[in-house]
């Protein structure tokens, strides 16, 4: 029926195209958003395009780190545990990035999921791998829960405004992955 | 939302698995359709494989080309199993170009081949929506309707479910072949037109749209271009003396 009454009649089909064009344009116009807006990042959520949930944790080396204090810098938040094989495999690449970017506005936080690890094991892991970046301790698992951690390692790449731009679940991440994502954020690319 | 499944030491990424199942079921349907259209099912299988493989390799290489220094220093990173380091739109173009080259080299009948792909394309769109349900991507705009879902900190349109429903409607239409033609490429164009129409309609309920100047949603504008192009092409490809397909 569609074929006989519409498609084979060129005039009717042209009218259909015109109607579709008119209605489509109208719908697009009616549902447009105010210029420059998007629903992205209106509230904190552990996913790409949203503000990274705020946390404040004690560091293995002493002292404390608060995520919001790092605004204006590119932040890599890596969740790990000493017993996790892929965490162990990707640590050299993260340490390399930490050294490479230490003179630039990049902060790397290796959040140890202490609630499912131990401070002692975390400390010997850090020593064995010669890690120089900050190691916050998630002792009660609150931050891991906030970030809906579903597997280890998990890494969040956060831009200078505090918005998560990329999430990598599982590992090990390659050097190429880490460096290219950080370069992107340093350039200010979304 | 159920993005990962832990199986012992393995962390299975379920959205990726949904896409793989989509490709598999889509390939089976496309092969079946090719057989029905008196084509060679193996050609369709090869076409899908070449398009996919070229697309994935192309997506990784074009991504690496943007960070040439990083990848020259770490060439093994090219083989990383990580979707974050794929240039998806570039991969899509490269995959389609490779598939077109295969059609040309093997002298496959273009319209008949496209028609064979139509049900496969439609079923893949359904699984793409399923992947979005699992990952929580392509999420809806804030809303307070009886069927709103709580996701990413607020109640939203269940846009991923809308997507699956639109995909199922498109699939049902494509499987019925309402244009009653065999191998004229019209069923494929109809699948494109319906998918584009769904995108124009449903993008309005998305909360993560890419916004262009003037506040226009990029996916809607592109959807309208694809819709009009598909309808115009249907007019060009229709032949009054086409054989009516006996069902």
PDB file of C-alpha atoms in Angstrom, chain B:
ATOM      1  CA  UNK B   1      22.312   0.038  35.185  1.00  0.00           C
ATOM      2  CA  UNK B   2      24.596  -2.984  35.370  1.00  0.00           C
ATOM      3  CA  UNK B   3      27.871  -2.150  33.653  1.00  0.00           C
ATOM      4  CA  UNK B   4      30.165  -4.886  34.923  1.00  0.00           C
ATOM      5  CA  UNK B   5      29.985  -8.519  35.900  1.00  0.00           C
ATOM      6  CA  UNK B   6      32.795 -10.014  37.942  1.00  0.00           C
ATOM      7  CA  UNK B   7      33.571 -13.618  37.051  1.00  0.00           C
ATOM      8  CA  UNK B   8      36.438 -14.610  39.347  1.00  0.00           C
ATOM      9  CA  UNK B   9      39.426 -12.535  38.250  1.00  0.00           C
ATOM     10  CA  UNK B  10      37.612 -11.381  35.112  1.00  0.00           C
ATOM     11  CA  UNK B  11      35.674  -8.128  34.934  1.00  0.00           C
ATOM     12  CA  UNK B  12      33.222  -8.508  32.061  1.00  0.00           C
ATOM     13  CA  UNK B  13      32.073  -5.205  30.550  1.00  0.00           C
ATOM     14  CA  UNK B  14      28.408  -5.931  29.899  1.00  0.00           C
ATOM     15  CA  UNK B  15      27.672  -2.992  27.543  1.00  0.00           C
ATOM     16  CA  UNK B  16      30.494  -4.201  25.287  1.00  0.00           C
ATOM     17  CA  UNK B  17      29.103  -7.718  25.529  1.00  0.00           C
ATOM     18  CA  UNK B  18      25.653  -6.421  24.478  1.00  0.00           C
ATOM     19  CA  UNK B  19      27.220  -4.814  21.393  1.00  0.00           C
ATOM     20  CA  UNK B  20      29.016  -8.066  20.541  1.00  0.00           C
ATOM     21  CA  UNK B  21      25.753  -9.989  20.838  1.00  0.00           C
ATOM     22  CA  UNK B  22      24.157  -7.325  18.632  1.00  0.00           C
ATOM     23  CA  UNK B  23      26.813  -7.842  15.967  1.00  0.00           C
ATOM     24  CA  UNK B  24      26.427 -11.613  16.193  1.00  0.00           C
ATOM     25  CA  UNK B  25      22.613 -11.665  15.977  1.00  0.00           C
ATOM     26  CA  UNK B  26      22.719  -8.936  13.326  1.00  0.00           C
ATOM     27  CA  UNK B  27      25.177 -10.972  11.249  1.00  0.00           C
ATOM     28  CA  UNK B  28      22.966 -14.053  11.474  1.00  0.00           C
ATOM     29  CA  UNK B  29      19.908 -12.087  10.342  1.00  0.00           C
ATOM     30  CA  UNK B  30      21.878 -10.419   7.536  1.00  0.00           C
ATOM     31  CA  UNK B  31      23.184 -13.776   6.303  1.00  0.00           C
ATOM     32  CA  UNK B  32      19.674 -15.205   6.362  1.00  0.00           C
ATOM     33  CA  UNK B  33      18.370 -12.207   4.419  1.00  0.00           C
ATOM     34  CA  UNK B  34      21.206 -12.491   1.895  1.00  0.00           C
ATOM     35  CA  UNK B  35      20.263 -16.121   1.336  1.00  0.00           C
ATOM     36  CA  UNK B  36      16.617 -15.134   0.838  1.00  0.00           C
ATOM     37  CA  UNK B  37      17.666 -12.496  -1.715  1.00  0.00           C
ATOM     38  CA  UNK B  38      19.634 -15.161  -3.623  1.00  0.00           C
ATOM     39  CA  UNK B  39      22.940 -13.627  -2.573  1.00  0.00           C
ATOM     40  CA  UNK B  40      25.965 -15.325  -1.073  1.00  0.00           C
ATOM     41  CA  UNK B  41      25.752 -15.364   2.722  1.00  0.00           C
ATOM     42  CA  UNK B  42      29.547 -15.686   3.012  1.00  0.00           C
ATOM     43  CA  UNK B  43      29.970 -12.358   1.193  1.00  0.00           C
ATOM     44  CA  UNK B  44      27.757 -10.641   3.762  1.00  0.00           C
ATOM     45  CA  UNK B  45      29.666 -12.245   6.618  1.00  0.00           C
ATOM     46  CA  UNK B  46      32.992 -11.117   5.098  1.00  0.00           C
ATOM     47  CA  UNK B  47      31.602  -7.644   4.479  1.00  0.00           C
ATOM     48  CA  UNK B  48      30.534  -7.246   8.127  1.00  0.00           C
ATOM     49  CA  UNK B  49      33.832  -8.658   9.390  1.00  0.00           C
ATOM     50  CA  UNK B  50      35.958  -6.401   7.162  1.00  0.00           C
ATOM     51  CA  UNK B  51      33.882  -3.331   8.040  1.00  0.00           C
ATOM     52  CA  UNK B  52      34.136  -4.059  11.771  1.00  0.00           C
ATOM     53  CA  UNK B  53      37.823  -4.971  11.831  1.00  0.00           C
ATOM     54  CA  UNK B  54      38.810  -1.958   9.708  1.00  0.00           C
ATOM     55  CA  UNK B  55      36.637   0.286  11.849  1.00  0.00           C
ATOM     56  CA  UNK B  56      38.236  -0.849  15.112  1.00  0.00           C
ATOM     57  CA  UNK B  57      41.810  -0.727  13.774  1.00  0.00           C
ATOM     58  CA  UNK B  58      41.122   2.622  12.099  1.00  0.00           C
ATOM     59  CA  UNK B  59      39.626   4.042  15.300  1.00  0.00           C
ATOM     60  CA  UNK B  60      42.730   3.086  17.281  1.00  0.00           C
ATOM     61  CA  UNK B  61      45.201   4.308  14.637  1.00  0.00           C
ATOM     62  CA  UNK B  62      43.504   7.665  14.148  1.00  0.00           C
ATOM     63  CA  UNK B  63      43.386   8.108  17.939  1.00  0.00           C
ATOM     64  CA  UNK B  64      47.108   7.251  18.153  1.00  0.00           C
ATOM     65  CA  UNK B  65      47.859   9.676  15.317  1.00  0.00           C
ATOM     66  CA  UNK B  66      46.522  12.512  17.482  1.00  0.00           C
ATOM     67  CA  UNK B  67      49.054  11.618  20.181  1.00  0.00           C
ATOM     68  CA  UNK B  68      51.844  10.534  17.912  1.00  0.00           C
ATOM     69  CA  UNK B  69      54.628  11.299  20.378  1.00  0.00           C
ATOM     70  CA  UNK B  70      52.968   9.233  23.126  1.00  0.00           C
ATOM     71  CA  UNK B  71      52.350   6.223  20.892  1.00  0.00           C
ATOM     72  CA  UNK B  72      55.767   6.341  19.195  1.00  0.00           C
ATOM     73  CA  UNK B  73      57.309   6.152  22.651  1.00  0.00           C
ATOM     74  CA  UNK B  74      54.878   3.375  23.713  1.00  0.00           C
ATOM     75  CA  UNK B  75      53.955   1.436  20.551  1.00  0.00           C
ATOM     76  CA  UNK B  76      52.559  -1.508  22.548  1.00  0.00           C
ATOM     77  CA  UNK B  77      49.802   0.813  23.785  1.00  0.00           C
ATOM     78  CA  UNK B  78      48.267   0.439  20.321  1.00  0.00           C
ATOM     79  CA  UNK B  79      47.077  -3.007  21.392  1.00  0.00           C
ATOM     80  CA  UNK B  80      45.510  -1.899  24.693  1.00  0.00           C
ATOM     81  CA  UNK B  81      42.026  -3.331  25.284  1.00  0.00           C
ATOM     82  CA  UNK B  82      40.514   0.012  26.130  1.00  0.00           C
ATOM     83  CA  UNK B  83      37.550   1.659  24.471  1.00  0.00           C
ATOM     84  CA  UNK B  84      38.581   5.094  25.760  1.00  0.00           C
ATOM     85  CA  UNK B  85      41.426   5.250  23.267  1.00  0.00           C
ATOM     86  CA  UNK B  86      39.337   4.786  20.119  1.00  0.00           C
ATOM     87  CA  UNK B  87      38.367   7.654  17.808  1.00  0.00           C
ATOM     88  CA  UNK B  88      34.831   6.327  17.267  1.00  0.00           C
ATOM     89  CA  UNK B  89      33.591   8.660  14.518  1.00  0.00           C
ATOM     90  CA  UNK B  90      36.809   8.226  12.527  1.00  0.00           C
ATOM     91  CA  UNK B  91      36.522   4.460  12.942  1.00  0.00           C
ATOM     92  CA  UNK B  92      32.949   4.551  11.677  1.00  0.00           C
ATOM     93  CA  UNK B  93      33.984   6.364   8.496  1.00  0.00           C
ATOM     94  CA  UNK B  94      36.966   4.038   7.937  1.00  0.00           C
ATOM     95  CA  UNK B  95      34.820   0.927   8.546  1.00  0.00           C
ATOM     96  CA  UNK B  96      32.188   2.090   6.064  1.00  0.00           C
ATOM     97  CA  UNK B  97      34.864   2.986   3.498  1.00  0.00           C
ATOM     98  CA  UNK B  98      36.443  -0.470   3.860  1.00  0.00           C
ATOM     99  CA  UNK B  99      33.031  -2.141   3.461  1.00  0.00           C
ATOM    100  CA  UNK B 100      32.327  -0.036   0.352  1.00  0.00           C
ATOM    101  CA  UNK B 101      35.716  -1.019  -1.059  1.00  0.00           C
ATOM    102  CA  UNK B 102      34.925  -4.693  -0.440  1.00  0.00           C
ATOM    103  CA  UNK B 103      31.571  -4.358  -2.247  1.00  0.00           C
ATOM    104  CA  UNK B 104      33.338  -2.704  -5.180  1.00  0.00           C
ATOM    105  CA  UNK B 105      36.231  -5.196  -5.348  1.00  0.00           C
ATOM    106  CA  UNK B 106      33.919  -8.222  -5.125  1.00  0.00           C
ATOM    107  CA  UNK B 107      31.456  -6.606  -7.558  1.00  0.00           C
ATOM    108  CA  UNK B 108      28.577  -7.267  -5.156  1.00  0.00           C
ATOM    109  CA  UNK B 109      25.160  -5.875  -6.174  1.00  0.00           C
ATOM    110  CA  UNK B 110      24.970  -2.712  -4.033  1.00  0.00           C
ATOM    111  CA  UNK B 111      21.209  -2.467  -3.468  1.00  0.00           C
ATOM    112  CA  UNK B 112      20.694  -6.144  -2.820  1.00  0.00           C
ATOM    113  CA  UNK B 113      23.655  -6.177  -0.415  1.00  0.00           C
ATOM    114  CA  UNK B 114      22.260  -3.180   1.462  1.00  0.00           C
ATOM    115  CA  UNK B 115      18.861  -4.865   1.723  1.00  0.00           C
ATOM    116  CA  UNK B 116      20.537  -7.966   3.146  1.00  0.00           C
ATOM    117  CA  UNK B 117      22.155  -5.778   5.809  1.00  0.00           C
ATOM    118  CA  UNK B 118      18.881  -4.023   6.777  1.00  0.00           C
ATOM    119  CA  UNK B 119      17.591  -6.485   9.434  1.00  0.00           C
ATOM    120  CA  UNK B 120      21.101  -6.803  10.867  1.00  0.00           C
ATOM    121  CA  UNK B 121      21.378  -3.031  11.176  1.00  0.00           C
ATOM    122  CA  UNK B 122      17.945  -2.837  12.838  1.00  0.00           C
ATOM    123  CA  UNK B 123      18.753  -5.536  15.383  1.00  0.00           C
ATOM    124  CA  UNK B 124      22.105  -3.908  16.180  1.00  0.00           C
ATOM    125  CA  UNK B 125      20.285  -0.659  17.022  1.00  0.00           C
ATOM    126  CA  UNK B 126      18.193  -2.578  19.574  1.00  0.00           C
ATOM    127  CA  UNK B 127      21.319  -3.984  21.230  1.00  0.00           C
ATOM    128  CA  UNK B 128      22.941  -0.551  21.175  1.00  0.00           C
ATOM    129  CA  UNK B 129      20.029   0.608  23.333  1.00  0.00           C
ATOM    130  CA  UNK B 130      20.471  -2.419  25.612  1.00  0.00           C
ATOM    131  CA  UNK B 131      24.151  -1.482  25.950  1.00  0.00           C
ATOM    132  CA  UNK B 132      23.092   2.014  26.997  1.00  0.00           C
ATOM    133  CA  UNK B 133      20.707   0.581  29.616  1.00  0.00           C
ATOM    134  CA  UNK B 134      23.565  -1.479  31.053  1.00  0.00           C
ATOM    135  CA  UNK B 135      26.126   1.333  31.036  1.00  0.00           C
ATOM    136  CA  UNK B 136      23.831   4.216  31.978  1.00  0.00           C
ATOM    137  CA  UNK B 137      25.118   6.160  28.952  1.00  0.00           C
ATOM    138  CA  UNK B 138      22.825   8.122  26.643  1.00  0.00           C
ATOM    139  CA  UNK B 139      20.875   9.107  29.752  1.00  0.00           C
ATOM    140  CA  UNK B 140      17.700  11.145  29.807  1.00  0.00           C
ATOM    141  CA  UNK B 141      16.969  14.730  30.718  1.00  0.00           C
ATOM    142  CA  UNK B 142      15.686  15.544  34.169  1.00  0.00           C
ATOM    143  CA  UNK B 143      11.971  14.777  34.468  1.00  0.00           C
ATOM    144  CA  UNK B 144       9.321  13.969  37.059  1.00  0.00           C
ATOM    145  CA  UNK B 145       6.994  11.599  35.258  1.00  0.00           C
ATOM    146  CA  UNK B 146       5.453   8.416  36.667  1.00  0.00           C
ATOM    147  CA  UNK B 147       7.905   6.394  34.528  1.00  0.00           C
ATOM    148  CA  UNK B 148      11.012   8.471  35.275  1.00  0.00           C
ATOM    149  CA  UNK B 149      14.031   6.539  36.543  1.00  0.00           C
ATOM    150  CA  UNK B 150      16.522   7.623  39.196  1.00  0.00           C
ATOM    151  CA  UNK B 151      19.916   7.814  37.562  1.00  0.00           C
ATOM    152  CA  UNK B 152      23.045   9.902  38.127  1.00  0.00           C
ATOM    153  CA  UNK B 153      21.651  11.847  41.033  1.00  0.00           C
ATOM    154  CA  UNK B 154      18.171  12.713  39.808  1.00  0.00           C
ATOM    155  CA  UNK B 155      14.947  11.484  38.199  1.00  0.00           C
ATOM    156  CA  UNK B 156      15.283  11.331  34.437  1.00  0.00           C
ATOM    157  CA  UNK B 157      13.538  10.249  31.265  1.00  0.00           C
ATOM    158  CA  UNK B 158      14.314   6.548  30.706  1.00  0.00           C
ATOM    159  CA  UNK B 159      15.835   7.524  27.351  1.00  0.00           C
ATOM    160  CA  UNK B 160      17.673   4.203  26.985  1.00  0.00           C
ATOM    161  CA  UNK B 161      14.351   2.334  27.212  1.00  0.00           C
ATOM    162  CA  UNK B 162      12.824   4.713  24.645  1.00  0.00           C
ATOM    163  CA  UNK B 163      15.779   3.841  22.429  1.00  0.00           C
ATOM    164  CA  UNK B 164      15.206   0.106  22.760  1.00  0.00           C
ATOM    165  CA  UNK B 165      11.480   0.496  22.045  1.00  0.00           C
ATOM    166  CA  UNK B 166      12.180   2.573  18.928  1.00  0.00           C
ATOM    167  CA  UNK B 167      14.709  -0.045  17.829  1.00  0.00           C
ATOM    168  CA  UNK B 168      12.183  -2.846  18.296  1.00  0.00           C
ATOM    169  CA  UNK B 169       9.551  -0.959  16.279  1.00  0.00           C
ATOM    170  CA  UNK B 170      12.095  -0.371  13.479  1.00  0.00           C
ATOM    171  CA  UNK B 171      13.089  -4.044  13.550  1.00  0.00           C
ATOM    172  CA  UNK B 172       9.460  -5.191  13.397  1.00  0.00           C
ATOM    173  CA  UNK B 173       8.800  -2.921  10.392  1.00  0.00           C
ATOM    174  CA  UNK B 174      11.971  -4.023   8.583  1.00  0.00           C
ATOM    175  CA  UNK B 175      11.199  -7.710   9.113  1.00  0.00           C
ATOM    176  CA  UNK B 176       7.741  -7.169   7.582  1.00  0.00           C
ATOM    177  CA  UNK B 177       9.272  -5.522   4.470  1.00  0.00           C
ATOM    178  CA  UNK B 178       6.338  -3.112   3.954  1.00  0.00           C
ATOM    179  CA  UNK B 179       7.651  -1.784   0.629  1.00  0.00           C
ATOM    180  CA  UNK B 180       7.185  -5.205  -0.958  1.00  0.00           C
ATOM    181  CA  UNK B 181      10.410  -5.072  -2.931  1.00  0.00           C
ATOM    182  CA  UNK B 182      13.181  -7.607  -3.069  1.00  0.00           C
ATOM    183  CA  UNK B 183      16.748  -6.429  -3.238  1.00  0.00           C
ATOM    184  CA  UNK B 184      16.112  -2.883  -4.457  1.00  0.00           C
ATOM    185  CA  UNK B 185      17.794  -1.287  -1.442  1.00  0.00           C
ATOM    186  CA  UNK B 186      14.528   0.202  -0.228  1.00  0.00           C
ATOM    187  CA  UNK B 187      14.326  -1.870   2.941  1.00  0.00           C
ATOM    188  CA  UNK B 188      17.791  -0.638   3.950  1.00  0.00           C
ATOM    189  CA  UNK B 189      16.831   2.981   3.244  1.00  0.00           C
ATOM    190  CA  UNK B 190      13.664   2.457   5.271  1.00  0.00           C
ATOM    191  CA  UNK B 191      15.757   1.191   8.211  1.00  0.00           C
ATOM    192  CA  UNK B 192      17.948   4.313   7.967  1.00  0.00           C
ATOM    193  CA  UNK B 193      14.899   6.578   7.691  1.00  0.00           C
ATOM    194  CA  UNK B 194      13.151   5.032  10.716  1.00  0.00           C
ATOM    195  CA  UNK B 195      16.302   5.118  12.847  1.00  0.00           C
ATOM    196  CA  UNK B 196      16.919   8.749  11.889  1.00  0.00           C
ATOM    197  CA  UNK B 197      13.298   9.657  12.679  1.00  0.00           C
ATOM    198  CA  UNK B 198      13.618   7.972  16.081  1.00  0.00           C
ATOM    199  CA  UNK B 199      16.798   9.930  16.778  1.00  0.00           C
ATOM    200  CA  UNK B 200      15.113  13.250  15.904  1.00  0.00           C
ATOM    201  CA  UNK B 201      12.182  12.459  18.167  1.00  0.00           C
ATOM    202  CA  UNK B 202      14.001  10.875  21.127  1.00  0.00           C
ATOM    203  CA  UNK B 203      17.060  13.100  21.302  1.00  0.00           C
ATOM    204  CA  UNK B 204      14.745  15.757  22.745  1.00  0.00           C
ATOM    205  CA  UNK B 205      14.514  13.656  25.923  1.00  0.00           C
ATOM    206  CA  UNK B 206      18.261  13.123  26.303  1.00  0.00           C
ATOM    207  CA  UNK B 207      20.281  14.797  29.009  1.00  0.00           C
ATOM    208  CA  UNK B 208      23.685  14.425  27.392  1.00  0.00           C
ATOM    209  CA  UNK B 209      23.144  15.883  23.934  1.00  0.00           C
ATOM    210  CA  UNK B 210      25.969  17.541  22.086  1.00  0.00           C
ATOM    211  CA  UNK B 211      24.725  21.079  21.590  1.00  0.00           C
ATOM    212  CA  UNK B 212      25.559  23.139  18.531  1.00  0.00           C
ATOM    213  CA  UNK B 213      25.192  26.883  18.045  1.00  0.00           C
ATOM    214  CA  UNK B 214      21.713  28.225  18.697  1.00  0.00           C
ATOM    215  CA  UNK B 215      21.049  25.439  21.201  1.00  0.00           C
ATOM    216  CA  UNK B 216      20.325  22.866  18.493  1.00  0.00           C
ATOM    217  CA  UNK B 217      21.050  19.241  19.336  1.00  0.00           C
ATOM    218  CA  UNK B 218      23.648  17.869  16.903  1.00  0.00           C
ATOM    219  CA  UNK B 219      22.077  14.391  16.718  1.00  0.00           C
ATOM    220  CA  UNK B 220      18.696  15.834  15.724  1.00  0.00           C
ATOM    221  CA  UNK B 221      20.167  17.969  12.950  1.00  0.00           C
ATOM    222  CA  UNK B 222      22.204  15.038  11.592  1.00  0.00           C
ATOM    223  CA  UNK B 223      19.166  12.763  11.981  1.00  0.00           C
ATOM    224  CA  UNK B 224      17.064  15.106   9.847  1.00  0.00           C
ATOM    225  CA  UNK B 225      19.749  15.196   7.141  1.00  0.00           C
ATOM    226  CA  UNK B 226      19.891  11.375   7.094  1.00  0.00           C
ATOM    227  CA  UNK B 227      16.094  11.094   7.094  1.00  0.00           C
ATOM    228  CA  UNK B 228      15.597  13.439   4.161  1.00  0.00           C
ATOM    229  CA  UNK B 229      18.500  11.842   2.252  1.00  0.00           C
ATOM    230  CA  UNK B 230      17.021   8.354   2.787  1.00  0.00           C
ATOM    231  CA  UNK B 231      13.553   9.439   1.631  1.00  0.00           C
ATOM    232  CA  UNK B 232      14.985  11.196  -1.428  1.00  0.00           C
ATOM    233  CA  UNK B 233      17.068   8.148  -2.306  1.00  0.00           C
ATOM    234  CA  UNK B 234      14.032   5.901  -1.965  1.00  0.00           C
ATOM    235  CA  UNK B 235      12.325   8.006  -4.599  1.00  0.00           C
ATOM    236  CA  UNK B 236      15.324   7.551  -6.904  1.00  0.00           C
ATOM    237  CA  UNK B 237      15.602   3.829  -6.374  1.00  0.00           C
ATOM    238  CA  UNK B 238      11.965   2.866  -6.726  1.00  0.00           C
ATOM    239  CA  UNK B 239      11.185   1.179 -10.023  1.00  0.00           C
ATOM    240  CA  UNK B 240       7.555   0.855 -11.102  1.00  0.00           C
ATOM    241  CA  UNK B 241       8.213  -2.560 -12.595  1.00  0.00           C
ATOM    242  CA  UNK B 242       9.841  -3.981  -9.460  1.00  0.00           C
ATOM    243  CA  UNK B 243       8.706  -7.456  -8.798  1.00  0.00           C
ATOM    244  CA  UNK B 244       6.308  -7.614  -5.905  1.00  0.00           C
ATOM    245  CA  UNK B 245       7.737  -9.900  -3.302  1.00  0.00           C
ATOM    246  CA  UNK B 246       5.544 -12.829  -2.510  1.00  0.00           C
ATOM    247  CA  UNK B 247       5.446 -13.274   1.237  1.00  0.00           C
TER     248      UNK B 247
END
